[in-house]
Short mmCIF file of C-alpha atoms in Angstrom, two decimals:
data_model
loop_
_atom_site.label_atom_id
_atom_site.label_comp_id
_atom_site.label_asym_id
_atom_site.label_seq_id
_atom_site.Cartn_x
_atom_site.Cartn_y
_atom_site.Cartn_z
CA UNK A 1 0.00 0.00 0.00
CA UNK A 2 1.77 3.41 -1.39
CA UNK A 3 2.59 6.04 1.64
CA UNK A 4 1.25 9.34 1.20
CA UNK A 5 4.81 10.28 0.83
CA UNK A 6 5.57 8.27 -1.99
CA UNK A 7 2.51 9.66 -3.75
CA UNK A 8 3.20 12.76 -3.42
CA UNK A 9 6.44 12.14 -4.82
CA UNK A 10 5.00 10.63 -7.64
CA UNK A 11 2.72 12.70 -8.51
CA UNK A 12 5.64 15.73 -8.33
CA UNK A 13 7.73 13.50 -11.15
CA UNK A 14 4.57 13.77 -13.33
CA UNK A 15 3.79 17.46 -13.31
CA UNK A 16 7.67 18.13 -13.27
CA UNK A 17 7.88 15.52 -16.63
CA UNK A 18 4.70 18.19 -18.34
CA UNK A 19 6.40 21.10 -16.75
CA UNK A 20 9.41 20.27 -18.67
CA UNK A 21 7.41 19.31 -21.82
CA UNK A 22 4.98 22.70 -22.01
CA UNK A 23 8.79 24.66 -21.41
CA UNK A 24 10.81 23.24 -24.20
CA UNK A 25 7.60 21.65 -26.16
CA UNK A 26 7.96 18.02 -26.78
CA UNK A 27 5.75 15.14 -26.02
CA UNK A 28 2.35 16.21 -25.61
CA UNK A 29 3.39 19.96 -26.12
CA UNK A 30 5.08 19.20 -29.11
CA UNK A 31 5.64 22.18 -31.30
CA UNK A 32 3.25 24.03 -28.74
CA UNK A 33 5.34 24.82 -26.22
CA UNK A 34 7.11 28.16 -24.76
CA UNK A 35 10.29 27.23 -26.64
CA UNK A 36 8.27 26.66 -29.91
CA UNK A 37 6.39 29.86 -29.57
CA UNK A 38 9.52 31.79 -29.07
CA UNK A 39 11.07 30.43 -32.22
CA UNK A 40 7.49 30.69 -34.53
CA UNK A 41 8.16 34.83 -33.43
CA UNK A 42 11.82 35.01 -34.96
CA UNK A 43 10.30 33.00 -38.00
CA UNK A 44 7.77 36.34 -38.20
CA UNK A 45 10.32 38.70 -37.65
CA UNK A 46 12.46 37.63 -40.27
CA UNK A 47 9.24 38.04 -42.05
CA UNK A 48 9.16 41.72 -41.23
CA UNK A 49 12.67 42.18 -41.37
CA UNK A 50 13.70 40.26 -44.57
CA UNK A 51 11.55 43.02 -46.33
CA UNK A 52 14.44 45.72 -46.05
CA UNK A 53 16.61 46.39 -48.89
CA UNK A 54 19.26 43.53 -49.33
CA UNK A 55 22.06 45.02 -50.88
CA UNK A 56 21.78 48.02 -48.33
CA UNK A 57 22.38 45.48 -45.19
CA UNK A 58 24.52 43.02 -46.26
CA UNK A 59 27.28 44.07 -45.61
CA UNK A 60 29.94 42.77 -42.84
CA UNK A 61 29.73 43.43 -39.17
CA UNK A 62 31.87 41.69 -36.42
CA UNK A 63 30.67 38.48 -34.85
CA UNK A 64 30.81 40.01 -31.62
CA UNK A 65 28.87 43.15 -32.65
CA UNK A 66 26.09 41.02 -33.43
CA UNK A 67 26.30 38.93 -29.66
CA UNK A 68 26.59 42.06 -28.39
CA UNK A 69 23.23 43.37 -30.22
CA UNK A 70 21.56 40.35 -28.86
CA UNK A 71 23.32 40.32 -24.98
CA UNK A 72 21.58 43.55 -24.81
CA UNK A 73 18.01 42.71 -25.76
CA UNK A 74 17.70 39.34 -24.82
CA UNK A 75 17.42 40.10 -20.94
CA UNK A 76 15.07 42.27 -21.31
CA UNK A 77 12.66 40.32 -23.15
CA UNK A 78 13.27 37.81 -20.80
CA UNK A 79 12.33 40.20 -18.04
CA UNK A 80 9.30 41.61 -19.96
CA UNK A 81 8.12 37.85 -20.23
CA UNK A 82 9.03 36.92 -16.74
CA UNK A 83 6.21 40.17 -15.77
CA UNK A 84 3.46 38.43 -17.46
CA UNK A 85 3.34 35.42 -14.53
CA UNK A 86 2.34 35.15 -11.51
CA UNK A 87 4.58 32.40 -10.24
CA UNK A 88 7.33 34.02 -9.17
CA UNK A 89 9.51 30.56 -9.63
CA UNK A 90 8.39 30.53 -13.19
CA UNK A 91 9.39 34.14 -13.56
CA UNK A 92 13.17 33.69 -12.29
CA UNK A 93 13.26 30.73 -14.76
CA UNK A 94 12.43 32.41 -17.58
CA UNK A 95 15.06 35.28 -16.79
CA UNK A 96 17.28 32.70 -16.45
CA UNK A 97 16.26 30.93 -19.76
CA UNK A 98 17.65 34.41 -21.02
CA UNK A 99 20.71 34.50 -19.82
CA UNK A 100 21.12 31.22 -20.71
CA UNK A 101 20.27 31.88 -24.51
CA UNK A 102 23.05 34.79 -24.04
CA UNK A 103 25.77 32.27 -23.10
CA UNK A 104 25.43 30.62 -26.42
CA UNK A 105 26.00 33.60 -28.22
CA UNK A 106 29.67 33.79 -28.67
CA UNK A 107 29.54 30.02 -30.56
CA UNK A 108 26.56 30.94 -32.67
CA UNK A 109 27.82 34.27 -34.05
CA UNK A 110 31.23 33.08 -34.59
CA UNK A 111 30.78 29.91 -36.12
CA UNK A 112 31.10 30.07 -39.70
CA UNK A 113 32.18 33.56 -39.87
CA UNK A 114 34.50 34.92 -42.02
CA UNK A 115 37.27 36.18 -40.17
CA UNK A 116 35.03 36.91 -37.13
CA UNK A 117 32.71 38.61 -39.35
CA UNK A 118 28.99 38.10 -41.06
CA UNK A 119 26.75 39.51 -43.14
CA UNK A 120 24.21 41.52 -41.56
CA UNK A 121 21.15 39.88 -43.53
CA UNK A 122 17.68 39.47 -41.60
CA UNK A 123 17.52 35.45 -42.63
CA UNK A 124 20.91 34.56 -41.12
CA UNK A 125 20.74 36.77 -38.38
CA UNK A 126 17.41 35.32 -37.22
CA UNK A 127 18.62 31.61 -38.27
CA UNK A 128 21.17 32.14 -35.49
CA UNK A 129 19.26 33.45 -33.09
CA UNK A 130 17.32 30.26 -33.55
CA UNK A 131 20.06 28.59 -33.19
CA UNK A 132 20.75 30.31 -29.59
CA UNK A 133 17.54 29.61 -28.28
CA UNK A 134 17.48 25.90 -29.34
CA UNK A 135 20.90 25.63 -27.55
CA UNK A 136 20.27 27.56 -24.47
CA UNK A 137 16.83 27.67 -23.44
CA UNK A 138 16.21 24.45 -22.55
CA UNK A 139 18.82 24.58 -19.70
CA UNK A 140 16.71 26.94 -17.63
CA UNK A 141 13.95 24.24 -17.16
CA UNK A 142 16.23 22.03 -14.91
CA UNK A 143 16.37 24.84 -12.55
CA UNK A 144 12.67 25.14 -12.99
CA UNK A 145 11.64 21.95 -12.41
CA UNK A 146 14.61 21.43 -9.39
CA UNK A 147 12.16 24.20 -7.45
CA UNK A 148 9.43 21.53 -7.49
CA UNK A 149 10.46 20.61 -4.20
CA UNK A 150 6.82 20.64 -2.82
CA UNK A 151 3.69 19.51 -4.02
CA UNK A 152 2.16 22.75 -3.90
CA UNK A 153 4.90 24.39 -5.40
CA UNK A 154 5.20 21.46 -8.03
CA UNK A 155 1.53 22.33 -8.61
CA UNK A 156 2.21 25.95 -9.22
CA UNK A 157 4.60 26.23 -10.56
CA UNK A 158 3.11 23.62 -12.99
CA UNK A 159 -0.24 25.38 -13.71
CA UNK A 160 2.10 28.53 -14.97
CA UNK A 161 4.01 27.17 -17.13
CA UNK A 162 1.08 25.54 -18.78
CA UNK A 163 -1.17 28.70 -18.75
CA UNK A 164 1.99 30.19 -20.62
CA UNK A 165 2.62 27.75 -23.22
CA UNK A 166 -1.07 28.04 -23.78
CA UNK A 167 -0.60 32.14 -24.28
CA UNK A 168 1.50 32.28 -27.65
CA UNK A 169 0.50 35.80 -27.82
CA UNK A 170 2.18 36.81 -24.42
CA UNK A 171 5.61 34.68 -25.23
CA UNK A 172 5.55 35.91 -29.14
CA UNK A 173 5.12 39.95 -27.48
CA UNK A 174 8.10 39.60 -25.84
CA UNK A 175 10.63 37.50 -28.44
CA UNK A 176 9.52 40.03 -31.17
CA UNK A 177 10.54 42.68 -28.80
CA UNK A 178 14.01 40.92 -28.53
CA UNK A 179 14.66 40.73 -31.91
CA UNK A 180 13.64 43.65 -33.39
CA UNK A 181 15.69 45.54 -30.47
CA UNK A 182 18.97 43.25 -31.06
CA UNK A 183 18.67 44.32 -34.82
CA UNK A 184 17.91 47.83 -34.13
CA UNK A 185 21.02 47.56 -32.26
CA UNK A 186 23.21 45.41 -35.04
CA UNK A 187 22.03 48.58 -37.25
CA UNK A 188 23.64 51.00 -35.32
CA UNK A 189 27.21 48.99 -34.84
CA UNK A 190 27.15 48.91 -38.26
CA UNK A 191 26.17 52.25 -39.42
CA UNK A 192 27.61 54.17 -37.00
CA UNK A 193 31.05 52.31 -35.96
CA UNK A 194 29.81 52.56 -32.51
CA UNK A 195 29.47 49.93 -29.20
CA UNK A 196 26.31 48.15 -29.35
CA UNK A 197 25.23 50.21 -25.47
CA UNK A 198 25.98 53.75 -27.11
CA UNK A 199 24.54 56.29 -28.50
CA UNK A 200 26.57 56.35 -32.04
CA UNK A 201 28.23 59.18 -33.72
CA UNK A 202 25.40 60.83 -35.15
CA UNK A 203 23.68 63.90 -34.07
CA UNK A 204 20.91 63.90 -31.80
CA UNK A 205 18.47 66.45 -33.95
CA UNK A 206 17.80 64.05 -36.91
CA UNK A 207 16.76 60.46 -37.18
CA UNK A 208 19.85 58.53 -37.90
CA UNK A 209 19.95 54.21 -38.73
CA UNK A 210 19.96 52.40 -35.96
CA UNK A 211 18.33 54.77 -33.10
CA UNK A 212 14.52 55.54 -32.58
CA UNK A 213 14.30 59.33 -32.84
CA UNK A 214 11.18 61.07 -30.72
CA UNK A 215 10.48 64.29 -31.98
CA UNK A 216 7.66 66.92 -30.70
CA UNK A 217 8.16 68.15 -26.97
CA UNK A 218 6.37 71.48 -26.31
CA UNK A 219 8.34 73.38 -23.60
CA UNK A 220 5.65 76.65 -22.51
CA UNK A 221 6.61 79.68 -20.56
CA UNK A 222 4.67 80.42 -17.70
CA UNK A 223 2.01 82.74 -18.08
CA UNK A 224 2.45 86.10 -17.19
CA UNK A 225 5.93 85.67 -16.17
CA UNK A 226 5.38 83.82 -13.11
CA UNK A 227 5.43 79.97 -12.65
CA UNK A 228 7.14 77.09 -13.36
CA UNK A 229 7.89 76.23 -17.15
CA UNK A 230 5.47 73.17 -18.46
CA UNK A 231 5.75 70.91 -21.48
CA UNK A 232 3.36 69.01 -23.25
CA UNK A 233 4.50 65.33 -24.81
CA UNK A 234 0.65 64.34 -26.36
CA UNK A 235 1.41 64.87 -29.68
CA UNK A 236 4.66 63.49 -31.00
CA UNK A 237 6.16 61.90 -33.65
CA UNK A 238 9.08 59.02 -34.18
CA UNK A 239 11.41 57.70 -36.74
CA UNK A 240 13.11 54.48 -36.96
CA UNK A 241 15.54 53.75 -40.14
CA UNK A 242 16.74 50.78 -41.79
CA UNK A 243 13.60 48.67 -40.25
CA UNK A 244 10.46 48.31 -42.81
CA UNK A 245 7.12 49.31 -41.82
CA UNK A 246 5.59 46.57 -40.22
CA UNK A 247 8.55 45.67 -37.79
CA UNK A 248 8.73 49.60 -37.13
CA UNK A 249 4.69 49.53 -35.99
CA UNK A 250 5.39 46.72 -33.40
CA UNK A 251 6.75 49.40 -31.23
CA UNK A 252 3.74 51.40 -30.82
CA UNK A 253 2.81 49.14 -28.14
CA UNK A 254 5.54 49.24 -26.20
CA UNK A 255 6.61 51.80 -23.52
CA UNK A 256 9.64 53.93 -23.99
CA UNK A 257 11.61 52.59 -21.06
CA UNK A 258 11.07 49.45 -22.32
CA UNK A 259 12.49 49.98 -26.05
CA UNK A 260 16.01 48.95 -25.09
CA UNK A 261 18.21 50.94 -28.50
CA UNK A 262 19.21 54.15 -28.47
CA UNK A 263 16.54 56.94 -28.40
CA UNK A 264 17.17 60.85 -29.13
CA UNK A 265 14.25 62.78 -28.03
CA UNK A 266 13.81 66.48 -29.17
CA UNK A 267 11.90 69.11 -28.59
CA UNK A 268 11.30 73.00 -28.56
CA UNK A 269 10.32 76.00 -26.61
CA UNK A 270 7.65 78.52 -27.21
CA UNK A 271 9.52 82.12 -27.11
CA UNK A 272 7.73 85.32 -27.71
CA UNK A 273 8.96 87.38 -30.39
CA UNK A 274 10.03 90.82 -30.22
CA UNK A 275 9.11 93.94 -33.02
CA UNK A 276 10.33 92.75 -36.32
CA UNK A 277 13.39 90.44 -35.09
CA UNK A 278 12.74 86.62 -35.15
CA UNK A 279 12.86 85.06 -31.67
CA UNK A 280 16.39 83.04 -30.76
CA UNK A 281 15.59 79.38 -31.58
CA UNK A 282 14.89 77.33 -28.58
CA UNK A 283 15.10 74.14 -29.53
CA UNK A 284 16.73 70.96 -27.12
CA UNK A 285 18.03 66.92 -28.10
CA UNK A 286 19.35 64.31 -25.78
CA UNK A 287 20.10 60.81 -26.13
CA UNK A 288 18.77 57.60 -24.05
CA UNK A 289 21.11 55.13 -23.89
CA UNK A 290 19.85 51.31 -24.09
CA UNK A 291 20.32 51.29 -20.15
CA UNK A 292 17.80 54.42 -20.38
CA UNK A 293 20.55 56.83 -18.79
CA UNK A 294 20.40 60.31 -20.41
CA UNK A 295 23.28 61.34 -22.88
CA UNK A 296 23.44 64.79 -22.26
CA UNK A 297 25.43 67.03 -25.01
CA UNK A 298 25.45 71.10 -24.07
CA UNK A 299 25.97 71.48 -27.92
CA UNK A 300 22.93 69.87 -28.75
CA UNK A 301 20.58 72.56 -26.65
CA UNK A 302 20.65 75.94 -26.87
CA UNK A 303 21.14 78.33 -24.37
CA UNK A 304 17.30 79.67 -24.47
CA UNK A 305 16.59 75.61 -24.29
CA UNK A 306 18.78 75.58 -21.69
CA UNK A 307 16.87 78.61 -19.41
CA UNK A 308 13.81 77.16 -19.91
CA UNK A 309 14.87 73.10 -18.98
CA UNK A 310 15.84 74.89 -16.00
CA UNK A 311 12.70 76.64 -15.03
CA UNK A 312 10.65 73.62 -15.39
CA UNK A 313 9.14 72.20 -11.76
CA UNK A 314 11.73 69.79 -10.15
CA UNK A 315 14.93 70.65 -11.78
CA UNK A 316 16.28 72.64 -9.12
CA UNK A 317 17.19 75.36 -11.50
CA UNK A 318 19.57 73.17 -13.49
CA UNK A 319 18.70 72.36 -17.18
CA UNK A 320 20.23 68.83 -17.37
CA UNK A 321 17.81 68.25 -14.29
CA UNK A 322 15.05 69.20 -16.46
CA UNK A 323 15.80 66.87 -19.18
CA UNK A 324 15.59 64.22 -16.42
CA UNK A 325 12.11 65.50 -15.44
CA UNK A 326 11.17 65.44 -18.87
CA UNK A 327 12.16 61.92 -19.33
CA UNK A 328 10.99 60.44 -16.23
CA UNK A 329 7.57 61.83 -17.22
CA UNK A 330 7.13 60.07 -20.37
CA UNK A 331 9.41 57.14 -20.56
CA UNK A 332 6.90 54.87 -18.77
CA UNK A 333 4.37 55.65 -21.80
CA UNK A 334 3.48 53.23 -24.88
CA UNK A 335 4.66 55.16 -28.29
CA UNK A 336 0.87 55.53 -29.15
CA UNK A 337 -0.06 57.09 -26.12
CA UNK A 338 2.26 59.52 -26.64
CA UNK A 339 0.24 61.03 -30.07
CA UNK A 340 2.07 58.65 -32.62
CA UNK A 341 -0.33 56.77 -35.20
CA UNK A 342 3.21 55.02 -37.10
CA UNK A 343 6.75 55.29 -36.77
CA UNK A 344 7.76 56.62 -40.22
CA UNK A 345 11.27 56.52 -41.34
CA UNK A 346 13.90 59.09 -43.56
#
């Protein structure tokens, strides 16, 4: 006659052996698992991707650009995905199933190159990516399944990785994100001879390949003189190059602190004019690194910018402290709730 402790243990083996089938999808989850969903999204964003203009992207970029594209997205998808459970054992798991996918990186982008080197080209850039998850992935799921120490916590942690394998829209949300930020990112390497976590050698006022570019904050004196300087951020616009339209579109969902490339944001104050001589521009651009700390160039904002950054409420009188302010305010916002229908492109 079985114990109730060897039942329990038995009936932990079985919902850690469907745990680790819904995870990596095999047996009964076959090609319907979290794993599978993941890879069906880099199949559609080479879909969106492969539309860009062949001849302008293939050209070479270092192996270790293109990890380094990836080692910067990849944990934050992983986090993004991690948000949308409720177990919080699930949740470290799939953080970890990120980092995991990152150690394989090195191999994958390397292998095969030429001289350390590839062609930037949607197909083979997703292809290894592929290859990445297929490789790592499936290594978080031992740790997963090792927290199944409990039959509670076996049941859990169980019914939420289930309920997520059964959510293809929720894993695909967050490997588009991934991808279409690591390329955004192998854009910029490229174009713009820069580290993959910079900000690139273009200047902030224009949309350049490689960075999304924000355009439209209102900066408005106070009235009658007295006051604190306000700014309005309803109405703006954005630009991505080098990404076709439909990949582009995918970020109007997301928020701004969650787009990890680099950003420049611009913007311009309202300055009364004076008889017939045209008021002195006012006009202000920063840059958001991938970590979403502020790149801050004085050449880049001029000095009636400058005066009225530093009137607004919160900076303490100092201008760079009112970029801050303006950035905290609208970096936890979705692109379309800022005012933009579509991000266009140059």
């Amino acid at each position: 006659m079985a114990t109730a402790a060897s039942s329990h243990h038995h009936d932990i083996e079985k919902l850690k052996h469907e745990t680790h089938d819904a995870y990596v999808g095999v047996g009964a989850y076959a090609q319907k698992g979290i794993l599978d969903h993941k890879l069906d999204a880099v199949d559609d964003m080479q879909a969106y991707l492969i539309q860009v203009d062949s001849k302008k992207e293939k050209e070479s970029i270092a192996g270790f650009l293109l990890e380094a594209a990836l080692a910067v997205a990849i944990p934050a998808g992983a986090v993004e995905l991690a948000a949308a459970v409720e177990v919080e054992e699930l949740g470290t798991a799939l953080i970890e199933g990120g980092g995991d996918v990152v150690s394989k990186l090195p191999g994958v982008f390397l292998k095969g190159s030429d001289g350390g080197h590839q062609l930037l080209d949607p197909v083979a850039f997703c292809s290894n990516i592929k290859s990445a998850l297929r490789l790592g992935w499936p290594h978080s799921v031992k740790k997963l399944t090792s927290r199944m120490s409990t039959l509670d916590k076996a049941r859990a942690i169980h019914k939420g990785t289930v309920n997520l394998a059964k959510a293809p829209a929720t894993v695909k949300k967050a490997q588009y994100a991934e991808v279409l930020d690591s390329w955004v990112n192998a854009l910029k390497a490229k174009a713009q001879h820069d580290k993959v976590g910079g900000m690139g050698n273009a200047d902030f006022r224009s949309a350049s390949t490689g960075r999304l570019h924000i355009t439209g904050i209102k900066l408005m004196p106070p009235q009658h003189g007295r006051g604190a300087v306000t700014f309005a951020f309803d109405h703006l616009g954005a630009k991505l190059d080098g990404v076709p339209e439909g990949a582009r579109n995918l970020l109007l969902e997301r928020s701004l602190k969650d787009i990890k490339v680099a950003r420049t944001i611009t913007g311009f104050g309202v300055v009364q004019g004076g008889g017939r001589t045209a008021p002195p521009p006012a006009n202000f651009a920063v840059g958001v690194l991938p970590d979403n700390k502020l790149d801050i160039h004085p050449d880049t904002v001029t000095p009636i910018a400058q005066a009225q950054l530093a009137g607004i409420s919160g900076s303490g009188g100092d201008w760079k402290t009112g970029l801050s302010v303006i950035w905290n305010a609208i970096q936890g916002y979705a692109l379309k709730d800022l005012g933009v229908s579509s991000v266009g492109a140059d």
